GROMACS .gro file of C-alpha atoms in nm:
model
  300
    1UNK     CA    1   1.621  -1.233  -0.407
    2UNK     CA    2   1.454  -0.968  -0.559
    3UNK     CA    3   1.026  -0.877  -0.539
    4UNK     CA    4   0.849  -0.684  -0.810
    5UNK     CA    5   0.614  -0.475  -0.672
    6UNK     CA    6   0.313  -0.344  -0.868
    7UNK     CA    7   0.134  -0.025  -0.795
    8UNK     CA    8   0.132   0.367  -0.862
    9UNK     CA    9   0.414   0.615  -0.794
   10UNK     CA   10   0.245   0.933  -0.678
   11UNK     CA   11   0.390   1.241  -0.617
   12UNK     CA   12   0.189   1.322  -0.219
   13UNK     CA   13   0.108   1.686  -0.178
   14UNK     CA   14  -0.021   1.693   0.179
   15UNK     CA   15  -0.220   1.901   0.371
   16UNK     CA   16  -0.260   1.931   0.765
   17UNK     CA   17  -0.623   2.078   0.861
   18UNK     CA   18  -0.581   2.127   1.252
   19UNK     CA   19  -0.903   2.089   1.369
   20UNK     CA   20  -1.141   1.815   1.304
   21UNK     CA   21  -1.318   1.671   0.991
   22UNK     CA   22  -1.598   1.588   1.216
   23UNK     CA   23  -1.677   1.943   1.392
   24UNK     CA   24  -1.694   2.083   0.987
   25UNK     CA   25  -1.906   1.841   0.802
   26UNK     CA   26  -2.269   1.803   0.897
   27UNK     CA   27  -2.416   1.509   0.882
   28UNK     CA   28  -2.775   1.625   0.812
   29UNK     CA   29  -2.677   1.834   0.550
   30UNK     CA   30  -2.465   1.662   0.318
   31UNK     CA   31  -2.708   1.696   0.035
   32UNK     CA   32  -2.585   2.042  -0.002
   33UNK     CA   33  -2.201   1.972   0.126
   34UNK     CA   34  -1.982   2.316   0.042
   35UNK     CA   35  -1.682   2.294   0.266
   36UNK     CA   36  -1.367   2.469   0.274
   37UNK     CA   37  -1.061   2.402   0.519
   38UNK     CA   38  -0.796   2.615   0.625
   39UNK     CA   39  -0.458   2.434   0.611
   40UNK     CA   40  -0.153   2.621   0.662
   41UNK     CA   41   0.082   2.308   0.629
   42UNK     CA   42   0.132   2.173   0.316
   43UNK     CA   43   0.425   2.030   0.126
   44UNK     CA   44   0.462   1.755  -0.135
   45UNK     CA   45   0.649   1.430  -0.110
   46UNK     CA   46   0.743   1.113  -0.319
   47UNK     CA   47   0.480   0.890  -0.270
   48UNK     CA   48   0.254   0.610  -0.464
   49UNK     CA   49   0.199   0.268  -0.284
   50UNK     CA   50   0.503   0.117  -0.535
   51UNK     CA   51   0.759   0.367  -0.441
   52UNK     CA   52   0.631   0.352  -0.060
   53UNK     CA   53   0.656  -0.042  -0.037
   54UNK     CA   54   1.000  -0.028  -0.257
   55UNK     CA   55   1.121   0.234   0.024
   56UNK     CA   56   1.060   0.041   0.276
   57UNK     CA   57   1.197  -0.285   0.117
   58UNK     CA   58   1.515  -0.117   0.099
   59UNK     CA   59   1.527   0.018   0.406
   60UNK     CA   60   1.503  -0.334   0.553
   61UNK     CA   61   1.798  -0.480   0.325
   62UNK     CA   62   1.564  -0.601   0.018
   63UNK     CA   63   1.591  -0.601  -0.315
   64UNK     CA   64   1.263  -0.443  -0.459
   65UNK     CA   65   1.187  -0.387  -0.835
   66UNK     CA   66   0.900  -0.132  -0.859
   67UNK     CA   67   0.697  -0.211  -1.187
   68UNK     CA   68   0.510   0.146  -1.227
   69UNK     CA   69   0.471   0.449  -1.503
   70UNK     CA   70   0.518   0.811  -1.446
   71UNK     CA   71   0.423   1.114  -1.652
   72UNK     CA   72   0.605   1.362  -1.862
   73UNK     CA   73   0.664   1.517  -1.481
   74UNK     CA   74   0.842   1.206  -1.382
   75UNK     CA   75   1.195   1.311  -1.419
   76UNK     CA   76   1.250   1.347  -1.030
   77UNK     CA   77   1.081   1.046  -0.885
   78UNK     CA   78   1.292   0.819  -1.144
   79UNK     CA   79   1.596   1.035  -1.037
   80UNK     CA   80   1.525   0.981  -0.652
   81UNK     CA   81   1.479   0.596  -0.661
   82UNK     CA   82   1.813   0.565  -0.851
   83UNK     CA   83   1.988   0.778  -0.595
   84UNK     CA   84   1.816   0.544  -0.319
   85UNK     CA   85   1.993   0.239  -0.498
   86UNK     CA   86   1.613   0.138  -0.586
   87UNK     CA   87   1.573  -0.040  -0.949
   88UNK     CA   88   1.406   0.173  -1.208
   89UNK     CA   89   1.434  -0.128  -1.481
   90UNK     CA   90   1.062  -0.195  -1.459
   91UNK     CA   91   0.934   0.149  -1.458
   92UNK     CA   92   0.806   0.322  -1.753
   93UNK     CA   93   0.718   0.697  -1.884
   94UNK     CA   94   0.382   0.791  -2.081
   95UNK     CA   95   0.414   1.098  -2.265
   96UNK     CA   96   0.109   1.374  -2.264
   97UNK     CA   97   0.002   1.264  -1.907
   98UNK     CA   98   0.065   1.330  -1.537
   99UNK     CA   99   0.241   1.110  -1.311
  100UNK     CA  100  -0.003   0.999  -1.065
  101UNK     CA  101  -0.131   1.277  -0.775
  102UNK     CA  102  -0.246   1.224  -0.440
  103UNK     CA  103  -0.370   1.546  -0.282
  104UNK     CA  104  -0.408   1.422   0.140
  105UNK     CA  105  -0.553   1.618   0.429
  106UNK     CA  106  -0.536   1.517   0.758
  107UNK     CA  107  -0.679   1.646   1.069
  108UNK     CA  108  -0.555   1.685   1.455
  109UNK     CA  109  -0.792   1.299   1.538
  110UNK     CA  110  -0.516   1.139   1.150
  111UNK     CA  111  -0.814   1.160   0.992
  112UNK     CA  112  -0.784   1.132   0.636
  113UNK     CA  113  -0.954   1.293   0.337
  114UNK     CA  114  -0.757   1.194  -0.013
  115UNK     CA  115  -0.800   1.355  -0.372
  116UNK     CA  116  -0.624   1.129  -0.622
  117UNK     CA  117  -0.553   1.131  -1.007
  118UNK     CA  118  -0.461   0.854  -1.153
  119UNK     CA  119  -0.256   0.966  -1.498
  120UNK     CA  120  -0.014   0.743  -1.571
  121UNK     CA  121  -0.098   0.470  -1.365
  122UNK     CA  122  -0.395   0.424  -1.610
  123UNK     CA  123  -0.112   0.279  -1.830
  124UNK     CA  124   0.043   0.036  -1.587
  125UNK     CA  125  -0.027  -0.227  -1.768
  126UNK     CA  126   0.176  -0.153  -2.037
  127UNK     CA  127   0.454  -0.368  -1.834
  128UNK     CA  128   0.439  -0.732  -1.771
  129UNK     CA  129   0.599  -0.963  -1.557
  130UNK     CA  130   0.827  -1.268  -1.629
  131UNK     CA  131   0.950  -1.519  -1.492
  132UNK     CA  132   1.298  -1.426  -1.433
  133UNK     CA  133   1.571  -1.645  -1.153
  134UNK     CA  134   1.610  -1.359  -0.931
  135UNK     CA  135   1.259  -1.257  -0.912
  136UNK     CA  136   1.114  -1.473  -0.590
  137UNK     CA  137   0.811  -1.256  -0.499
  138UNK     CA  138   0.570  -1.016  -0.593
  139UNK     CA  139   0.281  -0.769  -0.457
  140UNK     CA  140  -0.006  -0.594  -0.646
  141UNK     CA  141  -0.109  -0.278  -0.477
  142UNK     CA  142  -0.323  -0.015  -0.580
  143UNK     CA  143  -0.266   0.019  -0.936
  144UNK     CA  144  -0.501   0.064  -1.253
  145UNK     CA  145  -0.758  -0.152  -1.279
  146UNK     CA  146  -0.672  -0.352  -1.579
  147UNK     CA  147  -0.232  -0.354  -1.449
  148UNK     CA  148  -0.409  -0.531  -1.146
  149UNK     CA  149  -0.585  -0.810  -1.359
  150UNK     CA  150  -0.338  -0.844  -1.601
  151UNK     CA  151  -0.040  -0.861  -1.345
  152UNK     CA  152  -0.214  -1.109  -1.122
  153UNK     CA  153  -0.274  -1.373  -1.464
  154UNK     CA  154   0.100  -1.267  -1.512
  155UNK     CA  155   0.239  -1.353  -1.171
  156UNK     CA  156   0.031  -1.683  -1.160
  157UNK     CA  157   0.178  -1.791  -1.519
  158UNK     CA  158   0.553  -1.754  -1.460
  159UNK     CA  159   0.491  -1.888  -1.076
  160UNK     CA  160   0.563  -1.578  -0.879
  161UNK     CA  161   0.424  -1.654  -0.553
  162UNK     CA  162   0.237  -1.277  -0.478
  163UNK     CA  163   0.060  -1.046  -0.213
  164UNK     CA  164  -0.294  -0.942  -0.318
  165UNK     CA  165  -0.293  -0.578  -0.111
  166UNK     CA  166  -0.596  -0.436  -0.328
  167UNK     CA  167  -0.618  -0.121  -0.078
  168UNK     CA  168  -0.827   0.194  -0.195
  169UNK     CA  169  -0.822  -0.009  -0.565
  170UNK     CA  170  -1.037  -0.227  -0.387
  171UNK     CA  171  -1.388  -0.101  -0.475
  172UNK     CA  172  -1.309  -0.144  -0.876
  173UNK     CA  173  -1.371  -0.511  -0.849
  174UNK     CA  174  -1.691  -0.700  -0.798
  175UNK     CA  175  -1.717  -0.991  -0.600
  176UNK     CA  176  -1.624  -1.249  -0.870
  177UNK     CA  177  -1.314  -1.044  -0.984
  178UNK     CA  178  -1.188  -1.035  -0.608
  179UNK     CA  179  -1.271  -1.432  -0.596
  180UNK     CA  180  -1.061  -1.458  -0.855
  181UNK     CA  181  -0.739  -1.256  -0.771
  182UNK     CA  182  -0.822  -1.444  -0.428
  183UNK     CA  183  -0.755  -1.815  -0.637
  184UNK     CA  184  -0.409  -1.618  -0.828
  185UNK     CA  185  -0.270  -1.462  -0.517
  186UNK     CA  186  -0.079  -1.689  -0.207
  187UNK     CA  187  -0.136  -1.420   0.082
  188UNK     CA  188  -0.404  -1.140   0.076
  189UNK     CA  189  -0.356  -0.805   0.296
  190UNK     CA  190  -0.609  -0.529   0.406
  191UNK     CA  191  -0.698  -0.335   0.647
  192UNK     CA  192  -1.011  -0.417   0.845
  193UNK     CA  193  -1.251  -0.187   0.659
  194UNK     CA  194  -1.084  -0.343   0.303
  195UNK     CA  195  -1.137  -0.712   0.482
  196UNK     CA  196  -1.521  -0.616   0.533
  197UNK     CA  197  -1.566  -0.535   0.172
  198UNK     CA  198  -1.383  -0.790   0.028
  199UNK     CA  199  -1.601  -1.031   0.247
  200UNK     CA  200  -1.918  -0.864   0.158
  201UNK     CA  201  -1.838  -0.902  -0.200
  202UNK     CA  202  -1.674  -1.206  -0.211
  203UNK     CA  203  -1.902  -1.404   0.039
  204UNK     CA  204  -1.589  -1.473   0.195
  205UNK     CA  205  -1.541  -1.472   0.600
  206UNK     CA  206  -1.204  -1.397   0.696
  207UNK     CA  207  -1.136  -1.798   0.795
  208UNK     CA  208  -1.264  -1.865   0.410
  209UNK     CA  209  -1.033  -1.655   0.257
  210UNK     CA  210  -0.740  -1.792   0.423
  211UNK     CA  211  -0.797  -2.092   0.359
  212UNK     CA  212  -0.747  -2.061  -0.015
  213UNK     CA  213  -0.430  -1.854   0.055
  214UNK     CA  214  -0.136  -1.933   0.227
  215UNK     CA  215  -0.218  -1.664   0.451
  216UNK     CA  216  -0.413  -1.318   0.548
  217UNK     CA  217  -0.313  -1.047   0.727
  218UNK     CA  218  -0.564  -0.767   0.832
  219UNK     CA  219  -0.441  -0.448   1.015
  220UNK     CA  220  -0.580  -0.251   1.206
  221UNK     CA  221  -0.430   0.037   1.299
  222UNK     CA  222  -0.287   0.106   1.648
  223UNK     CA  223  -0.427  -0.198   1.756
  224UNK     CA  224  -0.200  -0.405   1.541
  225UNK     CA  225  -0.302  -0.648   1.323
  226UNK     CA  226  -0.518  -0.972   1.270
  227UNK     CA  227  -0.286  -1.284   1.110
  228UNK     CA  228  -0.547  -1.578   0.966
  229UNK     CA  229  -0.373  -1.942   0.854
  230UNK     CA  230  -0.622  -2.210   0.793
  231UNK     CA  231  -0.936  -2.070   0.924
  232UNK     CA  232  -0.747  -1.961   1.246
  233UNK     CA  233  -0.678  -1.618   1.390
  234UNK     CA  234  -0.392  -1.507   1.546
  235UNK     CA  235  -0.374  -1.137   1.696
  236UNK     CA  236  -0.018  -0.961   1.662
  237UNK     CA  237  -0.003  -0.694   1.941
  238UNK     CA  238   0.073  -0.326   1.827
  239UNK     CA  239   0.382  -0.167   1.921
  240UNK     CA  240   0.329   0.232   2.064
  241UNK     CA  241   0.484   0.452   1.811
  242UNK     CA  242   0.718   0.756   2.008
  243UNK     CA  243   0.521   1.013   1.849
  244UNK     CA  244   0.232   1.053   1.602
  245UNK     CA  245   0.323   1.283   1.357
  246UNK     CA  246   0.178   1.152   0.981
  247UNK     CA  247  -0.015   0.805   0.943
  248UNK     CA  248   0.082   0.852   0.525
  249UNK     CA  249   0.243   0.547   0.355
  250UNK     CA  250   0.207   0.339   0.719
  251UNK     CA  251   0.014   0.037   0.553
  252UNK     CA  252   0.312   0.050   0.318
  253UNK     CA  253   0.582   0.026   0.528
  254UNK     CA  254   0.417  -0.294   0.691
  255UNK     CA  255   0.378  -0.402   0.350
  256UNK     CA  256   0.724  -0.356   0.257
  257UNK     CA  257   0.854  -0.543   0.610
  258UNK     CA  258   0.562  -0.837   0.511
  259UNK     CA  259   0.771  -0.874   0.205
  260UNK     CA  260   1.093  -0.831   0.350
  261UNK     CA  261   0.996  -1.128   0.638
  262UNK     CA  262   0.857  -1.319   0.336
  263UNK     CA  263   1.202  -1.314   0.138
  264UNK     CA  264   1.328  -1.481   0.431
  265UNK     CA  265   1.101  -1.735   0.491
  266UNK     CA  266   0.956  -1.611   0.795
  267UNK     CA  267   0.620  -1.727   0.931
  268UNK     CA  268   0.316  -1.470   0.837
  269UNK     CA  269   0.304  -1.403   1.241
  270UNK     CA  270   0.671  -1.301   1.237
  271UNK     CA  271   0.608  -1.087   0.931
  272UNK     CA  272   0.346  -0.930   1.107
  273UNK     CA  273   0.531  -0.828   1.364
  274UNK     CA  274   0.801  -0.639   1.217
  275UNK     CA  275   0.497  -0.481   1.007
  276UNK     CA  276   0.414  -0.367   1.340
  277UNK     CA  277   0.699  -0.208   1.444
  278UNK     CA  278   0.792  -0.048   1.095
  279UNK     CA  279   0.473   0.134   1.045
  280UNK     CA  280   0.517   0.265   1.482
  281UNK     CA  281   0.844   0.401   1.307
  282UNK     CA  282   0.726   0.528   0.980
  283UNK     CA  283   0.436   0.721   1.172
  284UNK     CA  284   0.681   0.924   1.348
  285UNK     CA  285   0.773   1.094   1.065
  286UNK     CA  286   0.624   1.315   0.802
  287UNK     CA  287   0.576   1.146   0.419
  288UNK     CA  288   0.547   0.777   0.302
  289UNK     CA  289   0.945   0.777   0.263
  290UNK     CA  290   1.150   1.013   0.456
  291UNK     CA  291   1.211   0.782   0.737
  292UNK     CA  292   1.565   0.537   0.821
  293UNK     CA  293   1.525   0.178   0.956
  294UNK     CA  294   1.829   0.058   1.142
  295UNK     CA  295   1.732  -0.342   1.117
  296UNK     CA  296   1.856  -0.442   1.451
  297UNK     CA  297   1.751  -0.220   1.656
  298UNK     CA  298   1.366  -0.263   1.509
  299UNK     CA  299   1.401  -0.622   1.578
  300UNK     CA  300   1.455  -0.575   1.916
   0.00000   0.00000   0.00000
C-alpha cells in the first residue's frame, strides 16, 4: 500500500542562536525592530514537509510516494531519496527557479524563527493525482496554495481517503476555503496554535470539526497530543524524548507514523501514539531526516 504525500521539498539551512529570542527582541519597540543574532552553528539539511513525512514513512516500513517539484538545484535531493529507496515517480523539476529554502533559527528555550522561499513549490500543482490500485492514502501538507486546492478536488475525485495537515500553509486560506478542504479531507491534523486558527476561521470548535472527519488529531508539543472522534476528546500522553537536541521536522515524523498507523488500519488513538514516540526520537537528533527507527523497539 502505497500514500502520496503532497507538500514542498526544502533544502533546511539551520541556524542555532544560543541565547534567547525573548532577551533580544523588545516588545515596546517593535515599530523600529533591527535585530541581528550571532549563530555560530549552522549547516544545511534535506528538508521540506514531503521529503520529512516520506522519511519517516520509510523509516517505519511504508511505502510513500512524495508528489513535489524542485529547482534547477534539485539534483541532490532527487539523488538522496532514490538512494533512501524513496519513489521519485511523482516528483518534478522547474527550470529557472530554486528548489524550495527554509532558512531556521532556533534558540537555547527551541524557539523557532523560520525564513522560507517558496520557488518551486509555487509549481506544485503542475502534478495531479490519480486514482491508481496501489495508492490507498494520501496527505496534503504545506505546499503552494493552488497544489493544495487542486490536490484536495483531486484526492476526493479518484477516492483517496487523505490527511488535511495545512501547517504554516495554513494562513493562505480563509475560512470558507478551510471549510471546504475540511468537507474533501477524512482526518485533519494541527498543532494547537493551527487548531485555534482553523477554528477562528472556520467557526469550527474542535468537536465540530471532527465530526465531519473521520478524525482530528491536535499536537501539542511535549505534552503530546489531543485525538477528537465524534465530538469527543481523547488525550494521548507524551513520551520524554532522551535528549533535546533539534525540534525540526518533529510534526513530520508524527505525521509520517499517523500515516504509517493509518496504512494499517489502526485506530486514530493508536496512531497517535506512535506519533508520540517518533517525534521523542526524531527530536534527539539534528535535521528533519537524519534519524533511524528500529520499529519494534519504538513500539515498545
Amino acid at each position: 500500500m502505497s500514500a502520496v504525500i503532497c507538500g514542498s521539498l526544502a533544502f533546511d539551512t539551520i541556524m542555532t542562536f544560543e541565547g534567547r529570542f525573548s532577551e533580544q527582541i523588545l516588545p515596546d519597540q517593535l515599530h523600529i525592530l533591527n535585530v541581528s543574532f550571532l549563530v555560530p552553528a549552522l549547516r544545511r539539511e534535506f528538508g521540506g514537509c514531503a521529503g520529512n513525512v516520506a522519511y519517516s514513512l520509510q523509516q517505519l516500513g511504508g511505502t510513500p510516494l512524495p508528489m513535489a517539484t524542485v529547482g534547477a538545484d534539485g539534483a541532490d535531493y532527487v539523488a538522496r531519496l532514490q538512494t533512501l529507496g524513496i519513489s521519485t515517480e511523482f516528483v518534478r523539476e522547474v527550470g529557472d527557479t530554486y528548489t524550495a529554502q527554509a532558512m531556521i533559527m532556533t534558540d537555547r528555550d527551541n524557539n523557532q524563527i523560520t525564513a522560507f522561499h517558496p520557488g518551486a513549490m509555487m509549481q506544485a500543482h503542475i502534478s495531479r493525482i490519480e486514482a491508481r490500485s496501489d495508492i490507498k492514502l494520501g496527505i496534503i501538507s504545506p505546499d503552494g496554495r493552488d497544489a493544495m486546492l487542486q490536490h484536495a478536488e483531486q484526492f476526493k475525485a479518484a477516492g483517496i481517503p487523505f490527511v488535511f495537515d495545512p501547517g504554516q500553509g495554513l494562513p493562505m486560506f480563509d475560512g470558507q476555503e478551510l471549510a471546504h478542504f475540511v468537507e474533501l479531507a477524512s482526518w485533519v491534523t494541527v498543532n494547537d496554535y493551527e487548531a485555534r486558527m482553523l477554528s477562528d476561521r472556520t467557526g469550527l470548535s474542535c468537536a465540530e470539526i471532527s465530526r465531519r472527519v473521520q478524525g482530528l488529531v491536535v499536537t501539542l508539543g511535549a505534552e503530546g497530543c489531543e485525538v477528537w472522534v465524534d465530538g469527543e476528546k481523547t488525550a494521548v500522553a507524551p513520551v520524554k524524548a532522551e535528549a533535546v537536541i533539534d525540534p525540526t521536522g518533529c510534526g513530520d515524523a508524527f505525521r509520517g507514523a499517523l500515516l504509517f498507523g493509518l496504512e494499517q488500519g489502526w485506530s486514530l488513538v493508536r496512531c497517535a501514539t506512535l506519533g508520540n514516540r517518533v517525534g521523542a526520537h526524531k527530536i534527539a537528533s539534528r535535521g528533519g531526516q537524519n534519524y533511524t527507527l528500529d520499529f519494534d523497539k519504538i513500539q515498545s
